[in-house]
Short mmCIF file of C-alpha atoms in Angstrom, two decimals:
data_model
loop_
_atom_site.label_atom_id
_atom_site.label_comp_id
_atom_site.label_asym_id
_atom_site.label_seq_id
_atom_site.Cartn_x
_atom_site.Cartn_y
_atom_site.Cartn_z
CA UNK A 1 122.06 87.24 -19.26
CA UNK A 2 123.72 90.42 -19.47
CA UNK A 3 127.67 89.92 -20.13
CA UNK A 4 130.43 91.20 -17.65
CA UNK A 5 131.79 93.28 -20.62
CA UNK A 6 128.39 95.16 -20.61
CA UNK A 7 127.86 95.67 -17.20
CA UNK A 8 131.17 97.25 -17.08
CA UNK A 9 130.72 99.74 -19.53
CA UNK A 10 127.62 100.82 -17.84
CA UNK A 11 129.10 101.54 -14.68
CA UNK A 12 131.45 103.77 -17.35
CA UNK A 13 128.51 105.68 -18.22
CA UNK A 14 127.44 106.07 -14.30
CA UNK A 15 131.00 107.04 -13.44
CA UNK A 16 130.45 109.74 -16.18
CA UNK A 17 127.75 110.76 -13.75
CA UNK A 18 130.16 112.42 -10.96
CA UNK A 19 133.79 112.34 -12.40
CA UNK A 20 135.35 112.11 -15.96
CA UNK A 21 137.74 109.90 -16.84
CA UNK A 22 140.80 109.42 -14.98
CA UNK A 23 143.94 109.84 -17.56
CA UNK A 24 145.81 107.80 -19.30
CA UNK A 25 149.46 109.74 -19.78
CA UNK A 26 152.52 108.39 -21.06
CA UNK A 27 155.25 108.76 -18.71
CA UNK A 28 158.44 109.57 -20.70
CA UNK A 29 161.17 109.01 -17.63
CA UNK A 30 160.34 104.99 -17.03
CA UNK A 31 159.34 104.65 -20.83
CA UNK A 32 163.19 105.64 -21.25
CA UNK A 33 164.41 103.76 -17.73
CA UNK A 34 162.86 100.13 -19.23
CA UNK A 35 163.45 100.72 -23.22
CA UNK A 36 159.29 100.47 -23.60
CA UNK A 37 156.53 102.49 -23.65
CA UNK A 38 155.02 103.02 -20.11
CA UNK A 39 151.43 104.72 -19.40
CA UNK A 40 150.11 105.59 -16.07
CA UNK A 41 146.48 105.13 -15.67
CA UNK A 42 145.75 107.82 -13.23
CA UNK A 43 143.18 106.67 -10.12
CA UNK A 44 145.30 108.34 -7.85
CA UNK A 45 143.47 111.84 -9.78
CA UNK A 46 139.87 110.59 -8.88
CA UNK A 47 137.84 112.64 -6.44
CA UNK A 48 139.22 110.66 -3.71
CA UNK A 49 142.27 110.39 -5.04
CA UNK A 50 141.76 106.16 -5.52
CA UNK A 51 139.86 104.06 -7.93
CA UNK A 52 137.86 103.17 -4.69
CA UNK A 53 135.16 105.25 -5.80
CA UNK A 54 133.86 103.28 -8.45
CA UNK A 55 133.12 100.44 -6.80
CA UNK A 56 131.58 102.68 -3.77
CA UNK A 57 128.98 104.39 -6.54
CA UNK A 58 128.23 101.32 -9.03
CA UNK A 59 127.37 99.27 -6.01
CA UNK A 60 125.41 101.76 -3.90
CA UNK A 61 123.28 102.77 -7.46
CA UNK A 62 122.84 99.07 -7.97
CA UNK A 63 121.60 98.76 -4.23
CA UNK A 64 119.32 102.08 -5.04
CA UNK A 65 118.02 100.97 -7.86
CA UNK A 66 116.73 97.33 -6.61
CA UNK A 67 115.73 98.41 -2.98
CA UNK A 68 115.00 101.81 -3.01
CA UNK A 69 113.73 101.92 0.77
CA UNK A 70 117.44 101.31 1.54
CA UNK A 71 118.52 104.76 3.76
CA UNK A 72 121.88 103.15 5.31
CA UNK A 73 124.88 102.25 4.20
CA UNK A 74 127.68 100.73 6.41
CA UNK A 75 131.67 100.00 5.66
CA UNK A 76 134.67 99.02 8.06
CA UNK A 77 138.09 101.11 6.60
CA UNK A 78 140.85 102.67 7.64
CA UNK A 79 141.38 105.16 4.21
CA UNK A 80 140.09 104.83 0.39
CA UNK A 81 137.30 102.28 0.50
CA UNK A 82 136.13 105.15 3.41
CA UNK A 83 136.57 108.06 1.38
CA UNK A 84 134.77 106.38 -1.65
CA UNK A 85 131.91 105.55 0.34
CA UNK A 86 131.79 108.72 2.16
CA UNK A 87 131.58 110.69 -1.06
CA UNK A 88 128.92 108.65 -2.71
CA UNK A 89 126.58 108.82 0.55
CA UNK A 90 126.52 112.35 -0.10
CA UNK A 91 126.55 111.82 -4.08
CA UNK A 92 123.05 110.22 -3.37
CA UNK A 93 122.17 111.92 -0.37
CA UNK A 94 121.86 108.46 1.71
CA UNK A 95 123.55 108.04 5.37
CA UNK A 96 126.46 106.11 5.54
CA UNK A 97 127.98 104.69 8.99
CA UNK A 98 131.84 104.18 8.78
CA UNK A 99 133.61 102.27 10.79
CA UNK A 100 137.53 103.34 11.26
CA UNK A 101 140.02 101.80 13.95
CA UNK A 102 140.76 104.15 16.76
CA UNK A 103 144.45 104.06 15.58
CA UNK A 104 143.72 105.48 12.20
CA UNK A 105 145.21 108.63 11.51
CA UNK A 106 143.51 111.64 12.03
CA UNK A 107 143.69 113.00 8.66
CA UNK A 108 141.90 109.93 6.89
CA UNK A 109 139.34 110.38 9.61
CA UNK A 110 139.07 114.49 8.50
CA UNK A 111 139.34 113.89 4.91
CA UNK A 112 136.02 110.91 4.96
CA UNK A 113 134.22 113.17 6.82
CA UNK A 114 134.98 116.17 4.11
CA UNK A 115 133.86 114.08 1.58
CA UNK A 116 130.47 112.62 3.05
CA UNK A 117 129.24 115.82 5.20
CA UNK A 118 126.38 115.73 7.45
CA UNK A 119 125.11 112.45 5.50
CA UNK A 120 128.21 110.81 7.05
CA UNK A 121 128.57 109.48 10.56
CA UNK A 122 132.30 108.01 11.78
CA UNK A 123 132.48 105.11 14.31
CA UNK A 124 135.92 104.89 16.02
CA UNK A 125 135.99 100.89 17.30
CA UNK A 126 138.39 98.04 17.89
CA UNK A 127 142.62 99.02 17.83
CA UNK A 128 142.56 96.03 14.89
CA UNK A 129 140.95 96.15 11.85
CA UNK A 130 139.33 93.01 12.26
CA UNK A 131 137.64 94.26 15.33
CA UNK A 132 135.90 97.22 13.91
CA UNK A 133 135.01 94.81 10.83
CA UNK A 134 133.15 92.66 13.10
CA UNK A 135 131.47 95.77 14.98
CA UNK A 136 130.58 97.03 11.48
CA UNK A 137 128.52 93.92 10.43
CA UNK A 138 126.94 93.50 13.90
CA UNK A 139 125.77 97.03 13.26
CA UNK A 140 124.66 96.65 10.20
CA UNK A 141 122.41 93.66 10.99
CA UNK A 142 120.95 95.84 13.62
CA UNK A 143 120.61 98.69 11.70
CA UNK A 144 118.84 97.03 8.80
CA UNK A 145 121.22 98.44 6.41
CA UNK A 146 123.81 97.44 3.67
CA UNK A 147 126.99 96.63 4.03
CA UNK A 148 129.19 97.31 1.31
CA UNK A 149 132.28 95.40 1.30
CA UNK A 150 136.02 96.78 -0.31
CA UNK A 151 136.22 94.36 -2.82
CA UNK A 152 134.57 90.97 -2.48
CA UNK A 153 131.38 92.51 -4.05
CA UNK A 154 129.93 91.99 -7.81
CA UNK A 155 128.69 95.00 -7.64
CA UNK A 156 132.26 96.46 -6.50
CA UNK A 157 133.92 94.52 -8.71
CA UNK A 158 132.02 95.73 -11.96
CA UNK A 159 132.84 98.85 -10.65
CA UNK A 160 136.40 98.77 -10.44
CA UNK A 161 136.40 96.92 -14.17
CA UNK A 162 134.95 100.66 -15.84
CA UNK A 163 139.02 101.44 -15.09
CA UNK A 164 139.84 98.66 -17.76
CA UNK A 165 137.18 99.94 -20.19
CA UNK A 166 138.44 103.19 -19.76
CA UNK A 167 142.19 101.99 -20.75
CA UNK A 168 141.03 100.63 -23.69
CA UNK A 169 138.90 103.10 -25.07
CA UNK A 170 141.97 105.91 -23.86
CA UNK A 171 144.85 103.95 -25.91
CA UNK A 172 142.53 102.85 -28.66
CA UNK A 173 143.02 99.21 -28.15
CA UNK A 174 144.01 96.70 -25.31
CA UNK A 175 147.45 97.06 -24.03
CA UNK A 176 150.42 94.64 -24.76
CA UNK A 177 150.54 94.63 -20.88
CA UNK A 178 148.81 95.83 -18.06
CA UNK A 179 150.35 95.78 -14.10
CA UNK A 180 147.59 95.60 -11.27
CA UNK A 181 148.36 96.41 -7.52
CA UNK A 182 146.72 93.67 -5.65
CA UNK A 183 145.05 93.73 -2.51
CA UNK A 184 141.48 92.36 -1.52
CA UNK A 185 141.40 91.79 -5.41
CA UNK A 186 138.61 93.85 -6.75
CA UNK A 187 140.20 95.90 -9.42
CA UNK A 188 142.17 92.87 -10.62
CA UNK A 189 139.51 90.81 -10.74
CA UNK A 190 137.33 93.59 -12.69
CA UNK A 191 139.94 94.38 -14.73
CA UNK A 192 141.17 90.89 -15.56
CA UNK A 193 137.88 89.47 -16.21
CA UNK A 194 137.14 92.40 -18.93
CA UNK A 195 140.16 91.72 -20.57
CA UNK A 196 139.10 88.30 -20.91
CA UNK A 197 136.17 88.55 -21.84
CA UNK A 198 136.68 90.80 -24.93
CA UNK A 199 139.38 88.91 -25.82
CA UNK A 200 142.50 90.46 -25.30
CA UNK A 201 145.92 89.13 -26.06
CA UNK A 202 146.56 91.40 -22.96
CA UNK A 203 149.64 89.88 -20.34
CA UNK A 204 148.63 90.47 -17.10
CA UNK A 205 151.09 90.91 -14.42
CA UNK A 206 149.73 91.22 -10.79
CA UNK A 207 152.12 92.34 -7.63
CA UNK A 208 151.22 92.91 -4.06
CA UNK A 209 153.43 94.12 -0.82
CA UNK A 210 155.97 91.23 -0.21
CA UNK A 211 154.31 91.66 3.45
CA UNK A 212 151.08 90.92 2.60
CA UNK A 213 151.04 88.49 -0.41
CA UNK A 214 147.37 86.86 0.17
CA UNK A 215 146.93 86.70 -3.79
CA UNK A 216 149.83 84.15 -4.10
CA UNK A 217 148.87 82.23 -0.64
CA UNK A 218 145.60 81.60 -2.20
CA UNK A 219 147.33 80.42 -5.73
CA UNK A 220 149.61 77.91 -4.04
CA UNK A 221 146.50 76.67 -1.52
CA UNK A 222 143.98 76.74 -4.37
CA UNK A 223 141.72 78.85 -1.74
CA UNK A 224 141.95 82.00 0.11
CA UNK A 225 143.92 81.66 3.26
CA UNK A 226 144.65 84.28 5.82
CA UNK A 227 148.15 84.96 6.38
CA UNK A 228 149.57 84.59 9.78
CA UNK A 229 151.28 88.07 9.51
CA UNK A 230 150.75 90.92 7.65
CA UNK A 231 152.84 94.10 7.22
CA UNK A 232 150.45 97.22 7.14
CA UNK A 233 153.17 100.05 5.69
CA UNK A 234 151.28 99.42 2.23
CA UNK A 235 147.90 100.05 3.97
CA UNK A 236 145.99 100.59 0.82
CA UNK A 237 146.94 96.61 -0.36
CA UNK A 238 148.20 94.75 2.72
CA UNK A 239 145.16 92.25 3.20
CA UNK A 240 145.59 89.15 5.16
CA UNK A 241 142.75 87.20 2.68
CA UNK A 242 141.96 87.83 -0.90
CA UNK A 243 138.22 87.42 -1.61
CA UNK A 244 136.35 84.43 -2.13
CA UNK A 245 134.68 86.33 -4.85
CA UNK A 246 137.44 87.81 -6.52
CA UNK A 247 139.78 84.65 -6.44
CA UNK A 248 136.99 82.85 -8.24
CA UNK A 249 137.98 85.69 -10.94
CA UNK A 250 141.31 85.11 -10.82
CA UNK A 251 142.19 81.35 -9.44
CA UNK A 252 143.46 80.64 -13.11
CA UNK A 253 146.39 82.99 -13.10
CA UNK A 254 149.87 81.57 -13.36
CA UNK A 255 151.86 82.12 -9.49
CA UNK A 256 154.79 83.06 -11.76
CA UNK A 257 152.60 86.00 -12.66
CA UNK A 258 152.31 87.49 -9.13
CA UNK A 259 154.85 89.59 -7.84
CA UNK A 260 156.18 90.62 -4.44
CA UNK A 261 157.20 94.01 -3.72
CA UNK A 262 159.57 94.79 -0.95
CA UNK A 263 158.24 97.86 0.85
CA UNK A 264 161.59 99.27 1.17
CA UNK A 265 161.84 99.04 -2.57
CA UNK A 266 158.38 100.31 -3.03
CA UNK A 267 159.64 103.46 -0.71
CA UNK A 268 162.14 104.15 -3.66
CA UNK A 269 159.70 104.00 -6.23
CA UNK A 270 157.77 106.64 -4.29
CA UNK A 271 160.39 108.83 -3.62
CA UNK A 272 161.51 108.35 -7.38
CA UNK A 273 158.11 109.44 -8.71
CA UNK A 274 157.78 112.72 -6.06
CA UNK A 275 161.27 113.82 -7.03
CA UNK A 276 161.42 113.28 -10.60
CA UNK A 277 158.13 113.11 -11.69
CA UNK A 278 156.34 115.23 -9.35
CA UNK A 279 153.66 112.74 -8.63
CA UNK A 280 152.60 111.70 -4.86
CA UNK A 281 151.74 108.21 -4.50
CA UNK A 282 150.80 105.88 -1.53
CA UNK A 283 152.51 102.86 -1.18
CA UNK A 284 150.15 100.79 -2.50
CA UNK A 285 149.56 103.21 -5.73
CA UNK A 286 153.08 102.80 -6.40
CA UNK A 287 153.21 99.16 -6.48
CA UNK A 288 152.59 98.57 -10.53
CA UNK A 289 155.54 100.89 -10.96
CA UNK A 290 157.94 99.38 -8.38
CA UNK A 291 157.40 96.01 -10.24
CA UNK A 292 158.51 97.25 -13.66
CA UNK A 293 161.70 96.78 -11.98
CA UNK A 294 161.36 93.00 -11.89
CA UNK A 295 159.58 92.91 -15.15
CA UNK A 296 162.66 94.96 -17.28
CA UNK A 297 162.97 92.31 -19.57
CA UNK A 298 159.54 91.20 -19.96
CA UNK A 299 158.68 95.15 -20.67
CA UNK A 300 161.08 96.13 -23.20
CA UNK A 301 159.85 97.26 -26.33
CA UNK A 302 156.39 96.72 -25.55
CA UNK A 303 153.07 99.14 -24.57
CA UNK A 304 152.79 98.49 -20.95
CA UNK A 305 149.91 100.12 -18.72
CA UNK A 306 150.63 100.44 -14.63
CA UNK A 307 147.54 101.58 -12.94
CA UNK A 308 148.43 104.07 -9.86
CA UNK A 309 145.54 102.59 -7.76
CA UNK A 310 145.79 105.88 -5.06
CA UNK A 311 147.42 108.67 -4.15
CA UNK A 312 146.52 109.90 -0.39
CA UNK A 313 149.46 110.04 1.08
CA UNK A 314 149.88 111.94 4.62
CA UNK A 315 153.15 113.55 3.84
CA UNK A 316 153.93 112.91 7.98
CA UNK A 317 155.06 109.70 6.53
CA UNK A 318 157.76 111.02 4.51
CA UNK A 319 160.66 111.01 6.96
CA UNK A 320 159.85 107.24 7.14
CA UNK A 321 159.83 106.70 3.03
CA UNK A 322 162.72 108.71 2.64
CA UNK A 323 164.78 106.30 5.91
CA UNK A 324 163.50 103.20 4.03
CA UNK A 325 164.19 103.88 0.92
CA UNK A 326 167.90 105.13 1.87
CA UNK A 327 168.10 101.35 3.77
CA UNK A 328 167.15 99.68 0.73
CA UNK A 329 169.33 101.39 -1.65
CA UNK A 330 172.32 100.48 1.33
CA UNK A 331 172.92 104.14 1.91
CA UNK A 332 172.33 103.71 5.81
CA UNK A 333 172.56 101.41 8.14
CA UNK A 334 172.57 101.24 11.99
CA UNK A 335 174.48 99.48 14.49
CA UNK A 336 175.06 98.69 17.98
CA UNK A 337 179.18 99.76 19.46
CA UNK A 338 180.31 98.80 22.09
CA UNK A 339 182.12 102.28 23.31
CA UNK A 340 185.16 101.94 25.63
CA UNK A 341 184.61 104.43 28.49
CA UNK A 342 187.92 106.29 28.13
CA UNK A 343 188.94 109.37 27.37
CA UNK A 344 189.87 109.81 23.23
CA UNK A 345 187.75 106.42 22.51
CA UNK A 346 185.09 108.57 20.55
CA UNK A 347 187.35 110.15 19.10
CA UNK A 348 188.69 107.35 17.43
CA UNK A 349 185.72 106.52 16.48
CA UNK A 350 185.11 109.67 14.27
CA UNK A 351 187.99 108.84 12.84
CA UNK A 352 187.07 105.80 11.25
CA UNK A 353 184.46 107.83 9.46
CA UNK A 354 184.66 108.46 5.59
CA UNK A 355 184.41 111.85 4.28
CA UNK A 356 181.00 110.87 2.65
CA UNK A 357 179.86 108.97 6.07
CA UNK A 358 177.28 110.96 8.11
CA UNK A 359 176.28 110.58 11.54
CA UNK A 360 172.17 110.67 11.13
CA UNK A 361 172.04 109.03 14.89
CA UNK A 362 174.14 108.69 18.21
CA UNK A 363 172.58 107.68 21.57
CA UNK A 364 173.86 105.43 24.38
CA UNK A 365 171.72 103.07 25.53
CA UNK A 366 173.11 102.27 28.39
CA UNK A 367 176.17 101.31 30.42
CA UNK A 368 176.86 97.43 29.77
CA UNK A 369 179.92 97.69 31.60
CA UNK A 370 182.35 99.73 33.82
CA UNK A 371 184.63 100.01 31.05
CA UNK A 372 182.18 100.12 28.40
CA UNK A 373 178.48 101.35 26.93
CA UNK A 374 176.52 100.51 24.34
CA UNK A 375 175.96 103.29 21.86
CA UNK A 376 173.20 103.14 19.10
CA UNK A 377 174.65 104.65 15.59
CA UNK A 378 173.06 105.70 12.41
CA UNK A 379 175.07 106.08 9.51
CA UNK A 380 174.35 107.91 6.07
CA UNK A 381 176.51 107.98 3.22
CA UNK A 382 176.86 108.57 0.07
CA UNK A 383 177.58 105.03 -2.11
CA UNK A 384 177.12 101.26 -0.35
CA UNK A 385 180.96 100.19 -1.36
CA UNK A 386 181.35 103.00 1.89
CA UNK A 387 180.07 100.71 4.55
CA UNK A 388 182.58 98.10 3.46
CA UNK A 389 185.40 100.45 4.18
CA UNK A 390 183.81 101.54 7.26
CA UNK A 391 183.47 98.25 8.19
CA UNK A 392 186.82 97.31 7.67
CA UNK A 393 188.38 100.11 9.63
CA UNK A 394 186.23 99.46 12.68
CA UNK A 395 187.41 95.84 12.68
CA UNK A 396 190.91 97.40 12.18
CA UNK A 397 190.46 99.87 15.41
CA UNK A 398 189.20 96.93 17.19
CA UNK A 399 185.82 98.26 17.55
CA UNK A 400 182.95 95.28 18.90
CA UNK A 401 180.04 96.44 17.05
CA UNK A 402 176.48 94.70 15.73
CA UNK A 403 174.82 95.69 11.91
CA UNK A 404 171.01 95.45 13.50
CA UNK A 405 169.80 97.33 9.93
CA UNK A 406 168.41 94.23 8.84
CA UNK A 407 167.02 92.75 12.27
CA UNK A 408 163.61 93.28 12.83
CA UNK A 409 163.39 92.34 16.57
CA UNK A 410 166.00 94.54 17.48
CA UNK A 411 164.84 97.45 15.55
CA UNK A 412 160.95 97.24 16.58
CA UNK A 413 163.00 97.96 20.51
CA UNK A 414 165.36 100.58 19.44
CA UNK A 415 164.89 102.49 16.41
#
């Protein structure tokens, strides 16, 4: 039987085929930031701009090479696993039908169909992902054709472990430790199980969007379990269920080894990597990065690898980073005044303002009262230890007023 290892390598050699090697660069700013020495495997420089494309072409040659009648390939996705598909369709000059949510943004939808051309066709079904997932398999059925799945694949999965071989062969050895975004699982399990195999001393650190930790559900159940609620802002990992095949990969990982990134934090780390670095991640290719901040100790002093997993990110999006990121780093907050309808009343209100405080929002929402009306405010400022000050003079002034930063019910309403 050929070994894991092996099969990995050759779908190396096939990536070789339509893309080099993605690169492995040492990034000085967080090798100084966490005292170690920090290398960014690249996906988010692939043709597609994800590691999606590897398991896209190893399984669809694999496919090829065992049932060469087959002339259709089908996928349900909203972004990467899309693109990947779309360009290898045309790679091999086979049809692919994609099925995309009618809510997905129009430039994914443009940039799949730039990749796959006229061997490409684009099925807009269901508002839920689920939906067009369901839609996708009934047509495939139908349609005699294959359905290639994101990640709970072997075929995928071997794929996404050539990133791993890569790594190795790029630093000349295994890494002390390598972070991996998770989502469905099937670049962790690729990359895991090749570290295994050719037995690494590698530590393995795994992290996933705190709103969509499936990979950690599944540890603590001992199976897969779909969450209840997911948070899509990190679209590229937020997956309500890992895969039954690629939690049979990793099901002997330590829980303590899984991390959850806040997606306010991970908004941070994006903004941190555009501005300093110049480098334009999603959310979910930012995720290895944004957990270095929970591994600082565990880092120092040692050769860590974070793979970027992608890096299509619709800069429309970046009003919304930047307002999360300030939220998490305290630098804004709203709240909810209750205004007393009399002449000079905003006025004092101004004046409780700091000379670093900044208005970013003011609208009444309506008249509660004769006497009064409720105002929505935004507030920017320069350092946290401001809103405490703030805070304190409002209560002073005798100001009735509600911090809703923080409350999700309110917010989805008003902001």
């Amino acid at each position: 039987m050929t070994r894991f290892t092996d099969k990995a390598h050759s779908a190396e050699h096939l990536m070789r085929t339509l893309f080099p090697a993605t690169p492995l660069l040492r990034n000085d700013h967080l090798s100084e930031v966490y005292e170690a020495d920090i290398w960014l495997k690249r996906e988010d420089l692939s043709p597609v701009r994800s590691y999606k494309i590897r398991g896209a072409l190893n399984a669809m040659a694999k496919v090829l090479s065992r049932r060469p009648e087959t002339r259709v390939f089908v996928c349900a996705s909203a972004g990467n696993h899309a693109q990947g598909v779309a360009y290898v369709c045309r790679h091999f000059d086979v049809k692919g039908v994609i099925f995309m949510p009618v809510t997905t943004p129009r430039q994914k939808i443009d940039k799949t169909r730039m990749f796959g051309g006229d061997n490409v066709e684009i099925r807009l079904i269901g508002d839920y992902f689920d939906d067009t997932l369901a839609e996708a398999q009934r047509f495939c059925t139908d349609a005699g054709g294959h359905f290639l799945s994101p990640f709970d694949d072997l075929d995928v999965i071997e794929g996404q472990a050539s990133v791993a071989a890569e790594i190795t062969e790029q630093l000349g050895q295994a890494p002390e430790m390598i972070v991996l975004p998770v989502g469905g699982g099937g670049l962790s399990a690729g990359v895991t199980r090749y570290l295994r195999d050719i037995g690494a001393a590698t530590d393995i650190r795994y992290v996933e969007p705190a709103g969509g930790a499936s990979f950690a559900a599944a540890l603590d159940a001992g199976k897969p379990v779909k969450l209840g609620r997911v948070d899509n802002f990190v679209d590229g990992a937020a997956v309500a269920q890992i895969g039954d095949l690629t939690f049979g990969a990793l099901k002997s990982e330590l829980t303590s080894h899984v991390l959850a990134a806040p997606e306010d934090r991970i908004c941070a780390t994006m903004l941190e990597m555009l501005n300093v670095e110049g480098v334009v991640l999603e959310p979910a290719g930012a995720l290895s990065i944004d957990a270095l901040k929970d591994l600082r100790a565990e880092v120092k002093g040692r050769t860590v690898v974070c793979v970027t997993s992608g890096g299509n990110f619709d800069f429309e999006r970046l009003p919304e980073v930047k307002e999360r990121s300030q939220r998490y780093a305290g630098l804004k907050k709203y709240f909810l005044l209750r205004l007393p309808q009399r002449p000079g009343a905003l006025r004092d209100f101004l004046q409780t303002l700091g000379p670093e405080d900044d208005i970013a929002r003011f609208e009444y929402l309506k008249k509660s009262a004769r006497n009064f009306g409720s105002v929505l405010i935004g507030i920017e400022t320069g350092r946290p230890e401001n809103f405490e000050v703030l805070f304190a003079r409002l209560d002073t002034g005798g100001f009735v007023y509600s911090d809703i930063t923080n409350d999700e019910t309110i917010a989805e309403f008003v902001l």
